[in-house]
Amino acid sequence: MDLEGVVRSHPIKKDSWKTLLTLAYQSLGVVYGDLSTSPLYVYKSTFAEDIHHSETNEEIYGVLSFVFWTLTLIPLVKYVFIVLRADDNGEGGTFALYSLLSRHARVSSLPNCQLADEELSEYTKDGVVSTSNSAFGSSLKSTLEKHRVLQKVLLILALIGTCMVIGDGVLTPAISVFSAVSGLELSMSKEQHRYVEVPVACVILVFLFALQHYGTHRVGFLFAPVVITWLFCISSIGVYNIFRWNPQVYQALSPYYMYKFLKKTQKGGWMSLGGILLCMTGSEAMFADLGHFSQLSIKIAFTFVVYPSLILAYMGQAAYLSEHHVIQSDYRIGFYESVPEKIRWPVLAIAILAAVVGSQAIITGTFSIIKQCSSLGCFPRVKIIHTSSKIHGQIYIPEINWTLMLLCLAVTIGFRDTKSMGNASGLAVITVMLVTTCLMSLVIVLCWHKSIFLAICFILFFGSIEALYFSASLIKFREGAWVPIALSFIFLVVMYVWHYGTFKKYEFDVQNKVSINWLLSLGPTLGIVRVRGIGLIHTELVSGIPAIFSHFVTNLPAFHQVVVFLCIKSVPVPHVGPEERFLVGRVGPKEYRLYRCIARYGYRDVHKDDIEFERDLVCSIAEFIRSERPECDVSLEKLEDDEKMTVVGTSSSNLDGIRISVDDADFSEMASTSELQEIRPTEKPKKRVRFVVPESPQIDREAVEELQELMEAREAGMAFILGHSYVKAKRGSNLMKKLVINVGYDFLRRNFRGPTYALSIPRASTLEVGMVYHV
């Protein structure tokens, strides 16, 4: 649902018509693959058991009326005209809403937030820092900020929606591919198709998941043509069936037929709503994929292409069924029954391709949302592979991919029918929509500063519709609806246990920080031999000296001449610009050569490879040294104040700053630059590292010496020092805490990726030191 497969270089705010139509065309393949294949299984799931098609046509007309108004009210009115406006700096989805709320009400789940993060350009965009105009909005904001319980409820609500999206990543490929393949039923006997449908669907699913490793950028250009061909196909067949069988079927669009339907079918009609709600499967993708397209392009694609095509398709199926009350085939009331026999095979082929495209979008979207959860500390570390160097966000997560494939195959083989798969998929879809409605009601008050009356009207109107569908899905718990609940519960436990353990570990780090007095008592040499090189100590702390540093100093006979406390953190914004990437400051006096560097990433940012990151890191420290203002008197209080840090961009974003050059050439060949002065080491190593510094009268002799020392250290090499933590619940903890920390968190820590994989750190230059955390 959240496919990150489109280049992010498109202008969003002021699109030309050419760019706008191009984005609308691309969105058809990325956003609407899942939604456009829903006619394959909606009628079949609706009439599976709860209601029956009669001679009066009241059932089919009632279902058509429900489908029409559901598509009109939820995808069109709710998402296109309201929810799409609640973007987080152009990004959409459940986490975007939570991020937006966490910044307005300061209820972020991230433990190491700083006041400096609020100065990010995306943090303060769109009036985030403005105060609420209503008294209720202000009181609601203060209530959320004061009560930790409410903050946890908000986090769990966002995690439930996220877990259901992941569950949908299992169910959507299964039901889409199986429904497309079920067209084979009409060309073979009842005994044969049972042995053909499931194996063919499983082969397609295995092929689909096996291709994820190679990325979709090579075949992504085919997605939009496939979906457009499919929409043209179903709308054309719909128009043909309307004029061929029942031109008066448009009368069923009246809401009166919904009343007649429920009056006649009663409980059976209510339970059949679990099948009807499948017509809006994939609607959440319009909001989730907002970051790759403009609002207007998504609105144009849905309003003028997808929506009319789906309405015509459903009307055409209803027109055909209104004249065919006795279906001899065991296929019952399926999509392929209404397809003219001469074109069934081509339609079957296009349907399978469209199902694969829709499944591809939800699979890649699952990768994306897992990455977001991991960035915000709500999911264990996983290995993220970038499958394309040109297209932003094309990622592949091996562990998640094969887990999804096994679960998808288990669902397909275990259920073997559209009815149970539809019940499972329907509950996942409607739960995500309910979560979005709840979060949107808070956005209306806290972020848009609108009246509480509007928020109540929004949640009552759309929430009541979705609650009706939710109840109809939940009642089918034993008939398949238990699957998304079980999957979501497992993922929710994993996410919350990891988040709780990570938060407790950070609290331990904060409580056991080393004081600046201890550092000053050691002197500039730290009481040990300082050898050439740069030591990067990875820590989650954004201020203070981590306890692991004292562990190193007291146990190692030598340490690097330059030490950097490196914190790689996520902030509650989708993207952090390269010019705002680093926060750099000092730890202790200048002669200690201790620095703190905080690298900030948004929850959708792509982490750079280790070589480029190392270069940017060293350049940021060098730029900090060059631009730092000399202070004559530095008191102890100022040394302890770690909040005074300088924002430094990456080397690519800071063209007027220091640049680094690494080569093996003789230095005399590079000495002819006219406007640049060069700081070089006195010795001539094998691999030469040079800082190219713009001419500046402000740079003093001490800064030159410090830059030269930093350059010599960079030439000698960099070592990454990581703390290998063993988190244990301290004595006296209750049984639940011991289970969560000693069993749950420890299991996840041992069986998922370590920080060396997650941070792209070269293992050859990594030193891990074990420490026990009693939390």
C-alpha atoms as one frame of an Amber mdcrd trajectory, in Angstrom:
protein
   0.000   0.000   0.000   2.912   2.208   0.500   5.034   1.599  -2.559   8.078
   3.850  -2.668   8.844   3.393  -6.296   8.542   6.798  -7.847  11.258   9.382
  -8.218  10.899  12.079  -5.565  12.133  14.838  -7.808   8.645  15.763  -8.992
   7.482  19.209  -7.948   4.493  18.849  -5.679   3.098  22.292  -4.966   2.830
  23.872  -8.392   2.581  21.199 -11.057   2.248  21.995 -14.706  -0.555  20.133
 -16.424   1.956  17.882 -18.149   3.615  16.939 -14.866   0.250  16.599 -13.179
  -1.091  14.182 -15.791   2.177  12.234 -15.714   1.885  11.813 -11.960  -1.773
  10.811 -12.295  -0.768   8.220 -14.925   1.979   6.798 -12.702  -0.304   6.670
  -9.674  -2.634   4.296 -11.502   0.058   1.604 -11.438   1.360   2.300  -7.946
  -1.710   3.276  -5.934  -4.740   1.666  -7.554  -3.615  -1.860  -8.428  -5.270
  -3.325  -5.324  -8.456  -1.245  -5.516  -8.966  -1.940  -9.222  -8.950  -5.741
  -8.781 -11.707  -5.728  -6.136 -14.483  -6.567  -8.686 -12.904 -10.005  -8.963
 -14.188 -11.079  -5.565 -16.722  -8.592  -4.115 -19.949 -10.157  -5.415 -18.685
 -13.688  -4.884 -17.757 -12.962  -1.262 -21.034 -11.135  -0.620 -23.246 -13.941
  -1.942 -21.057 -16.732  -0.594 -23.386 -17.856   2.190 -25.293 -15.159   4.061
 -27.698 -14.077   1.283 -28.954 -15.641  -1.942 -29.734 -14.264  -5.355 -33.522
 -14.388  -5.902 -35.881 -13.741  -8.805 -36.926 -10.363  -7.350 -33.393  -8.957
  -7.755 -33.761  -7.120  -4.449 -30.535  -8.667  -3.166 -28.373  -7.797  -6.166
 -29.823  -4.289  -6.398 -29.280  -3.755  -2.683 -25.681  -4.948  -2.903 -25.044
  -2.649  -5.896 -26.514   0.283  -3.992 -24.288  -0.486  -0.986 -21.212  -0.771
  -3.231 -21.964   2.527  -4.976 -22.504   4.530  -1.796 -19.594   2.870  -0.001
 -17.228   3.779  -2.849 -18.683   7.288  -2.926 -18.576   8.050   0.784 -15.342
   6.373   1.900 -12.760   6.520  -0.926 -14.187   9.577  -2.686 -15.519  11.844
   0.060 -13.441  10.759   3.069 -10.065  10.080   1.476 -10.009  12.230  -1.667
 -11.601  15.352  -0.206 -10.615  15.195   3.493  -7.878  12.751   4.533  -5.502
  13.624   1.687  -5.229  17.138   3.137  -3.755  15.759   6.387  -0.318  15.166
   4.910   2.896  15.303   6.906   5.028  17.533   4.667   3.722  15.690   1.632
   3.774  12.218   3.231   0.732  10.143   4.103  -0.206   6.977   5.979  -0.826
   5.925   9.564   2.653   6.881  10.722   2.384  10.254   9.003  -0.743  11.046
  11.040   0.937   9.868  14.244   4.042  11.914  13.422   1.908  14.981  12.761
   0.105  14.564  16.088   3.295  13.850  18.016   4.810  17.143  16.852   1.729
  19.227  17.577   1.099  17.707  21.000   4.689  16.571  21.737   3.744  12.957
  22.386   6.510  11.358  20.326   7.512   7.778  21.120  11.161   8.627  20.423
  13.081   8.944  23.716  16.020  11.068  22.509  14.157  14.073  21.134  15.805
  17.501  21.412  14.658  21.095  21.234  16.991  21.464  18.257  14.811  19.010
  16.336  11.951  21.500  16.462  14.048  23.918  14.415  14.110  21.560  11.425
  12.469  23.094   8.380   9.986  20.223   7.981   9.192  20.264  11.692   7.967
  23.847  11.613   6.369  23.722   8.179   2.610  24.158   7.671   2.125  26.028
  10.916   3.079  23.219  13.258   4.313  25.563  15.949   1.214  27.728  16.001
  -1.076  27.471  18.975  -4.598  26.217  18.864  -7.336  28.785  18.476  -9.898
  26.851  20.520  -9.922  26.334  24.263 -10.801  22.673  23.802  -7.837  22.148
  21.456  -5.465  23.669  24.002  -6.878  21.582  26.855  -6.741  18.413  24.744
  -3.121  19.132  23.847  -2.111  19.702  27.472  -3.980  16.563  28.550  -2.107
  14.424  26.017   1.225  15.934  27.032   0.632  15.359  30.754  -0.687  11.796
  30.794   1.695   9.010  29.726  -1.219   6.571  29.572  -2.918   8.575  26.826
   0.366   8.771  24.914   0.685   4.992  25.083  -2.908   4.585  23.908  -2.188
   6.839  20.933   0.967   4.855  20.123  -0.844   1.511  20.406  -3.629   2.826
  18.177  -1.077   3.769  15.507   0.667   0.400  15.915  -2.642  -1.475  15.520
  -3.262   0.289  12.223   0.302  -0.470  11.146   0.001  -4.137  12.127  -3.216
  -4.458  10.143  -1.447  -2.987   7.103   1.232  -5.666   7.518  -1.496  -8.290
   7.846  -3.036  -6.933   4.668   0.362  -7.536   3.061  -0.226 -11.233   3.682
  -3.905 -11.381   2.705  -4.078  -9.114  -0.347  -1.662 -11.110  -2.548  -3.454
 -14.313  -1.567  -6.999 -13.181  -2.365  -6.035 -11.132  -5.458  -4.026 -13.869
  -7.146  -6.425 -16.642  -6.099  -9.457 -14.705  -7.369  -7.747 -13.971 -10.678
  -6.745 -17.609 -11.135 -10.238 -18.808 -10.194 -11.336 -17.956 -13.731  -9.879
 -21.336 -14.713 -12.904 -22.851 -13.001 -15.160 -22.095 -15.942 -12.995 -24.007
 -18.417 -12.707 -27.324 -16.583 -14.781 -29.736 -14.554 -15.541 -29.375 -10.871
 -13.149 -32.179  -9.948 -10.260 -30.795 -11.953 -10.225 -27.157 -10.931  -9.701
 -28.009  -7.258  -6.351 -29.526  -8.152  -5.349 -26.676 -10.467  -6.361 -23.394
  -8.789  -4.338 -23.672  -5.593  -1.079 -24.930  -7.200  -1.223 -22.276  -9.936
  -1.897 -19.522  -7.366   0.970 -20.783  -5.184   3.386 -20.864  -8.133   2.502
 -17.249  -9.032   2.923 -16.156  -5.410   6.326 -17.861  -5.055   7.434 -16.265
  -8.323   6.190 -12.860  -7.107   8.061 -12.996  -3.794  11.203 -14.452  -5.388
  11.426 -11.433  -7.703  11.438  -8.942  -4.812  15.199  -9.252  -4.426  15.746
  -7.756  -7.887  13.480  -4.763  -7.262  10.627  -3.482  -9.392  12.384  -0.592
 -11.128  13.083  -2.752 -14.198   9.416  -3.627 -14.788   7.780  -0.752 -12.895
   7.068   1.124 -16.111   4.610  -1.687 -17.014   2.462  -1.230 -13.898   0.417
   1.737 -15.106  -0.327   0.244 -18.585  -1.440  -3.031 -16.962  -3.826  -1.283
 -14.557  -5.143   1.049 -17.280  -5.762  -1.943 -19.554  -7.548  -3.727 -16.725
  -9.739  -0.729 -15.888 -10.614  -0.263 -19.557 -11.429  -3.946 -19.778 -13.775
  -4.113 -16.765 -15.492  -0.814 -17.604 -16.050  -1.892 -21.233 -17.467  -5.240
 -20.129 -19.634  -3.356 -17.637 -21.056  -1.058 -20.319 -21.687  -4.062 -22.584
 -23.564  -5.943 -19.853 -25.632  -2.883 -18.933 -26.912  -2.347 -22.483 -27.072
  -6.077 -23.267 -28.949  -7.301 -20.200 -30.517  -4.538 -18.098 -30.270  -0.844
 -19.061 -32.472   0.037 -16.066 -29.903  -1.156 -13.530 -28.921   2.452 -12.781
 -32.084   2.704 -10.667 -30.381   0.486  -8.093 -28.018   3.361  -7.216 -30.841
   4.848  -5.142 -30.298   4.508  -1.347 -33.857   3.166  -1.168 -32.587  -0.202
  -2.383 -30.249  -0.438   0.614 -33.282  -0.108   2.894 -35.206  -2.764   0.949
 -32.137  -5.032   1.031 -31.715  -4.849   4.801 -35.474  -5.115   5.396 -35.662
  -8.362   3.434 -32.381 -10.027   4.388 -32.119  -8.691   7.979 -29.286 -10.517
   9.818 -28.032 -12.197   6.647 -27.786  -8.840   4.904 -25.889  -7.344   7.806
 -23.406 -10.230   7.787 -22.977  -9.908   4.007 -21.568  -6.398   4.533 -18.291
  -8.145   5.285 -18.100  -8.986   1.583 -19.361  -5.608   0.358 -16.631  -3.697
   2.208 -14.040  -5.426  -0.009 -15.006  -2.952  -2.743 -12.870  -0.333  -0.965
  -9.846  -2.569  -0.467  -6.793  -0.486  -1.292  -8.410   2.897  -0.602  -5.877
   3.561   2.146  -3.170   3.426  -0.544  -4.320   6.821  -1.821  -3.217   8.346
   1.465  -0.262   6.053   2.161   1.364   6.752  -1.223   0.806  10.489  -1.074
   4.529  11.136  -0.669   5.257  10.132  -4.255   2.484  12.101  -5.935   0.682
  15.374  -5.469  -2.769  15.495  -3.911  -4.272  16.766  -7.140  -2.784  13.963
  -9.260  -4.224  11.287  -6.962  -7.607  13.045  -6.954  -7.650  13.265 -10.752
  -6.698   9.606 -11.219  -9.370   8.353  -8.831 -12.188  10.763  -9.671 -11.942
  10.596 -13.464 -10.522   7.106 -14.118 -10.711   4.615 -11.259 -14.041   5.584
  -9.693 -16.099   5.601 -12.921 -14.469   2.355 -14.109 -15.283   0.548 -10.865
 -18.872   1.826 -10.801 -19.432   0.677 -14.405 -17.866  -2.700 -13.617 -20.120
  -3.303 -10.606 -23.196  -2.069 -12.487 -22.377  -4.384 -15.388 -22.040  -7.403
 -13.109 -25.327  -6.519 -11.404 -27.055  -6.105 -14.804 -25.858  -9.554 -15.906
 -26.861 -11.236 -12.643 -30.280  -9.574 -12.677 -31.097 -11.630 -15.779 -29.298
 -14.830 -14.708 -30.743 -16.159 -11.512 -29.746 -19.805 -11.894 -25.974 -20.172
 -12.236 -25.163 -23.764 -13.194 -21.430 -23.471 -12.508 -20.067 -24.098  -9.040
 -18.326 -20.765  -9.432 -21.639 -19.205  -8.335 -21.723 -15.426  -8.647 -18.232
 -14.557  -9.770 -16.679 -11.953 -11.977 -15.919 -14.275 -14.888 -19.577 -15.333
 -15.214 -20.369 -11.856 -16.538 -17.470 -11.846 -19.018 -18.456 -12.812 -22.598
 -17.165 -16.289 -23.312 -15.106 -15.254 -26.363 -12.834 -12.942 -24.387 -12.579
 -14.849 -21.103  -9.020 -16.080 -21.688  -7.573 -12.632 -22.526  -9.449 -11.164
 -19.564  -8.051 -13.931 -17.338  -4.497 -13.082 -18.418  -5.009  -9.352 -17.806
  -6.632 -10.101 -14.425  -3.624 -12.153 -13.298  -1.254  -9.350 -14.330  -3.390
  -6.757 -12.538  -3.482  -8.964  -9.411   0.314  -9.251  -9.493   0.655  -5.448
  -9.810  -1.728  -4.886  -6.894   0.100  -7.485  -4.803   3.461  -5.951  -5.659
   2.318  -2.586  -4.341   1.187  -3.998  -0.980   4.367  -6.095  -0.583   6.667
  -3.152  -1.229   4.453  -1.042   1.008   4.913  -3.567   3.796   8.689  -3.247
   3.419   8.335   0.516   3.660   6.179   0.495   6.776   8.500  -1.997   8.504
  11.368   0.387   7.768   9.383   3.274   9.254   8.611   1.254  12.394  12.272
   0.317  12.759  13.326   3.962  12.317  10.957   5.072  15.083  12.157   2.362
  17.476   9.019   0.220  17.201  10.460  -2.781  15.347  13.684  -4.799  15.681
  16.551  -3.998  13.338  16.298  -5.631   9.921  18.581  -5.737   6.927  17.395
  -3.187   4.355  18.655  -3.592   0.794  18.220  -0.743  -1.674  17.426  -2.331
  -5.026  17.745   0.839  -7.080  20.322   3.629  -6.937  18.153   5.992  -9.007
  14.639   5.527  -7.646  14.026   6.634  -4.077  12.671   4.088  -1.615  13.038
   0.888  -3.651  13.879  -1.374  -0.720  13.925  -5.090  -0.012  13.936  -6.749
   3.430  14.842 -10.458   3.134  13.460 -11.591   6.513  10.109  -9.881   5.969
   9.859 -11.022   2.342  10.200 -14.732   3.092   7.981 -14.457   6.177   5.254
 -12.826   4.066   5.634 -15.528   1.408   5.259 -18.399   3.891   2.248 -16.766
   5.548   0.686 -15.990   2.162   1.109 -19.577   0.987  -0.306 -20.851   4.286
  -3.411 -18.670   3.861  -3.889 -19.780   0.245  -3.435 -23.485   0.958  -5.316
 -23.381   4.252  -8.456 -21.567   3.055  -8.615 -22.514  -0.648 -11.675 -20.298
  -1.180 -12.442 -16.631  -1.689 -14.998 -16.489   1.105 -12.595 -17.077   4.009
  -9.875 -14.956   2.427 -12.402 -12.158   1.936 -13.480 -12.322   5.584  -9.858
 -12.059   6.685  -8.915  -9.292   4.268 -12.073  -7.304   5.012 -11.351  -7.084
   8.736  -7.784  -5.905   8.100  -8.955  -3.230   5.651 -11.741  -1.823   7.796
  -9.570  -1.753  10.941  -6.975   0.432   9.198  -9.763   2.771   8.090 -11.144
   3.009  11.619  -7.703   3.880  12.974  -7.341   6.563  10.297 -10.743   8.011
  11.243  -9.792   8.174  14.935  -6.434   9.821  14.249  -8.019  12.221  11.754
 -10.489  13.457  14.356  -7.502  14.443  16.533  -5.775  16.074  13.564  -8.862
  18.211  12.902  -8.679  19.656  16.425  -4.947  19.697  17.200  -3.403  20.349
  13.785  -6.075  22.132  11.768  -7.373  24.015  14.834 -10.976  23.450  13.807
 -14.008  23.232  16.032 -14.552  20.128  18.152 -18.002  19.995  16.536 -16.433
  19.250  13.133 -14.248  16.515  14.639 -17.260  14.910  16.306 -19.268  15.070
  13.073 -16.377  13.485  11.173 -15.903  10.584  13.565 -19.651  10.019  14.010
 -20.451  10.002  10.301 -17.546   8.020   8.880 -16.882   6.096  12.098 -20.474
   4.799  12.225 -20.275   3.563   8.626 -16.959   1.847   9.236 -18.116   0.466
  12.597 -21.077  -1.143  10.820 -18.738  -2.870   8.388 -16.313  -3.716  11.210
 -19.040  -5.476  13.197 -20.085  -7.463  10.110 -16.464  -8.578   9.626 -15.786
  -9.329  13.273 -18.825 -11.610  13.525 -17.071 -13.922  11.073 -14.176 -14.530
  13.429 -14.273 -18.312  13.002 -14.661 -18.119   9.217 -11.352 -16.447   8.498
 -11.478 -13.117  10.343  -9.258 -14.574  13.074  -6.243 -14.491  10.727  -5.620
 -10.683  10.671  -6.338 -10.524  14.401  -3.763 -13.244  15.109  -1.179 -11.729
  12.761  -1.721  -8.227  14.118  -1.502  -9.449  17.707   1.845 -11.150  17.034
   3.286  -8.105  15.280   1.858  -5.777  17.945   3.517  -7.790  20.727   6.830
  -7.758  18.840   6.620  -3.999  18.246   5.614  -3.058  21.769   8.142  -5.371
  23.445  10.941  -3.941  21.306   9.801  -0.367  21.935   9.528  -0.965  25.697
  12.938  -2.647  25.902  14.588   0.070  23.821  13.032   2.803  25.964  14.164
   1.130  29.212  17.676   0.711  27.811  17.793   4.419  26.966  16.582   5.306
  30.463  19.438   3.218  31.887  21.930   5.067  29.662  20.601   8.441  30.842
  20.717   7.463  34.526  24.282   6.122  34.248  25.900   8.960  32.324  29.440
   9.849  33.340  29.928  13.327  34.808  32.155  15.927  33.164  34.168  16.095
  36.416  35.357  12.541  35.886  36.471  13.431  32.370  38.331  16.543  33.482
  40.106  14.602  36.210  41.704  12.353  33.574  43.367  15.187  31.685  43.734
  15.596  27.885  45.349  12.142  27.518  42.450  10.505  29.389  45.057   8.697
  31.480  45.996   6.376  28.597  48.023   6.444  25.408  46.299   8.358  22.577
  47.112   6.734  19.230  46.432   8.003  15.711  42.982   7.414  14.323  39.343
   8.298  14.882  37.247   6.321  17.335  33.501   6.467  16.713  31.575   5.456
  19.820  27.996   4.686  18.902  25.499   5.783  21.532  21.804   6.639  21.764
  22.504   9.581  24.067  22.212  13.082  22.666  23.884  14.672  25.693  26.344
  13.603  28.356  29.099  10.981  28.318  27.884   7.370  27.938  28.876   4.872
  30.612  30.405   2.641  27.973  33.132   5.254  27.395  34.366   4.943  30.972
  34.335   1.193  30.470  36.653   1.587  27.464  39.006   4.027  29.149  39.444
   1.913  32.277  39.949  -1.360  30.411  41.933  -0.433  27.285  45.638   0.555
  27.409  45.292   2.971  24.459  42.628   4.956  22.681  42.280   7.071  19.544
  43.539  10.628  19.401  40.139  11.820  18.110  36.977  10.465  19.732  33.496
  11.074  18.351  30.330  10.195  20.260  28.090   9.316  17.356  24.309   9.222
  17.713  22.266   8.155  14.699  18.682   9.085  15.537  15.311   9.340  13.880
  13.140  12.416  14.204   9.345  12.612  13.813   9.448  14.125  10.325   9.460
  12.252   7.006  12.699  13.756   5.697  15.647  15.733   7.023  17.399  17.896
   4.450  21.130  17.267   3.840  21.875  20.822   4.987  20.395  19.955   8.411
  21.734  16.427   8.735  24.341  16.819  11.506  24.458  18.432  14.923  28.076
  18.801  16.012  29.485  19.942  19.347  32.332  19.462  21.794  32.560  17.252
  24.851  35.031  18.802  27.251  37.808  21.317  26.428  39.385  21.637  22.986
  42.586  19.808  23.835  40.639  16.631  24.699  39.632  16.207  21.038  36.246
  14.789  22.016  33.293  15.598  19.783  29.623  14.772  19.692  27.957  14.262
  16.335  24.228  13.594  15.979  23.100  12.376  12.559  19.367  12.992  12.109
  17.156  11.064   9.717  13.451  11.220   8.969  11.328   8.088   9.138  11.359
   7.848   5.327  14.976   8.840   4.742  17.448   6.478   3.123  20.614   5.918
   5.156  23.812   6.390   3.185  26.451   3.727   2.695  29.349   3.629   5.153
  31.958   5.283   2.886  29.812   8.308   2.037  28.637   8.589   5.625  32.216
   8.558   6.938  33.190  11.357   4.545  30.204  13.496   5.499  30.840  12.862
   9.185  34.498  13.952   9.052  33.622  16.973   6.903  30.922  18.035   9.376
  33.399  17.937  12.260  35.970  19.857  10.200  33.377  22.479   9.259  32.407
  22.783  12.926  36.062  23.389  13.855  36.469  25.991  11.112  33.292  27.912
  11.943  33.509  27.647  15.737  33.887  30.951  17.538  36.807  31.064  19.980
  35.850  31.472  23.629  38.337  32.753  26.139  36.710  31.506  29.322  34.914
  28.178  29.292  33.327  27.367  32.639  32.349  23.947  33.933  28.665  24.766
  33.526  29.179  25.492  29.835  31.097  22.251  29.385  28.202  20.339  30.913
  25.739  22.099  28.610  25.651  19.750  25.639  22.633  21.421  24.060  24.733
  24.127  22.365  25.468  22.350  19.132  25.990  23.550  15.585  23.880  22.445
  12.640  26.172  21.276   9.835  25.064  19.927   6.481  26.573  17.151   4.432
  29.522  17.872   2.162  27.287  17.759  -0.917  24.867  20.348   0.513  27.521
  22.715   1.864  29.378  23.801  -1.274  31.068  26.702   0.522  32.348  24.537
   3.362  35.237  22.156   3.842  35.604  19.323   1.395  37.663  16.184   1.748
  39.910  14.685  -0.914  41.443  11.218  -0.774  43.975  10.189  -3.427  47.298
   8.474  -3.950  48.763  11.169  -6.205  51.742  13.315  -5.393  50.668  16.389
  -3.485  52.569  18.801  -5.757  50.156  17.970  -8.555  47.264  19.391  -6.542
  48.964  22.555  -5.287  47.886  24.896  -8.067  44.431  25.797  -6.796  44.046
  29.546  -6.888  41.252  30.276  -4.433  41.644  27.454  -1.953  44.105  26.977
   0.825  45.095  23.432   1.740  45.860  21.967   5.108  48.176  18.988   4.771
  49.932  16.643   7.176  53.675  16.889   7.632  54.185  13.220   6.774  53.426
  11.597   3.474  51.262   8.500   3.992  50.305   5.966   1.387  46.751   7.258
   1.062  46.617  11.031   1.201  43.683  12.780   2.869  43.305  16.517   2.302
  40.855  19.099   3.617  40.107  21.733   1.002  39.149  24.826   2.989  37.764
  28.059   1.507  39.894  31.113   2.227  38.603  32.721   5.372  40.292  35.353
   7.526  38.351  34.125  10.578  40.152  30.793  10.836  42.818  30.927  13.564
  46.014  28.986  14.155  44.469  26.683  16.775  41.739  25.697  14.345  44.358
  24.955  11.669  46.248  22.713  14.076  43.045  20.966  15.100  42.070  20.398
  11.471  45.519  19.009  10.721  45.227  16.627  13.640  41.782  15.544  12.498
  43.136  14.942   8.995  46.032  12.849  10.302  43.575  10.827  12.361  41.385
  10.267   9.308  44.389   9.027   7.347  45.178   6.511  10.081  41.665   5.089
   9.834  38.357   4.979  11.677  37.154   2.391  14.167  33.500   1.860  15.135
  33.050   1.010  18.807  29.698  -0.475  19.732  28.272  -1.552  23.037  26.899
  -5.098  22.902  24.175  -4.764  25.521  22.591  -7.523  27.550  19.392  -6.122
  29.013  18.078  -7.771  32.154  15.212  -6.877  34.452  16.565  -5.784  37.820
  15.785  -7.626  41.003  12.399  -6.936  42.464  10.715  -6.440  39.094   7.262
  -7.921  38.618   6.707 -11.095  36.621   5.358  -9.308  33.541   8.412  -7.054
  33.290  10.730 -10.041  33.663   8.909 -11.867  30.867   9.001  -8.842  28.575
  12.669  -7.953  29.184  14.372 -11.259  29.996  12.429 -13.376  27.517  10.753
 -11.229  24.850  13.274  -8.438  24.316  16.252 -10.774  24.744  14.798 -13.164
  22.125  14.297 -10.342  19.631  17.768  -8.934  20.279  19.419 -12.314  19.683
  17.453 -13.262  16.575  17.312  -9.985  14.652  20.077  -7.903  13.116  22.644
  -6.172  15.241  23.564  -2.482  14.867  26.506  -3.329  12.585  24.067  -4.545
   9.917  21.408  -1.907  10.491  23.876   1.014  10.331  25.937  -0.291   7.368
  29.079  -0.339   9.526  32.067  -2.221   8.074  32.585  -5.227  10.336  36.364
  -5.277   9.753  36.735  -2.017  11.708  34.204  -2.726  14.440  34.888  -3.321
  18.126  32.024  -4.625  20.238  32.177  -4.531  24.036  29.588  -6.319  26.108
  27.703  -4.601  28.919  24.854  -5.731  31.151  21.921  -3.349  31.583  19.716
  -3.864  34.646  16.535  -1.950  33.837
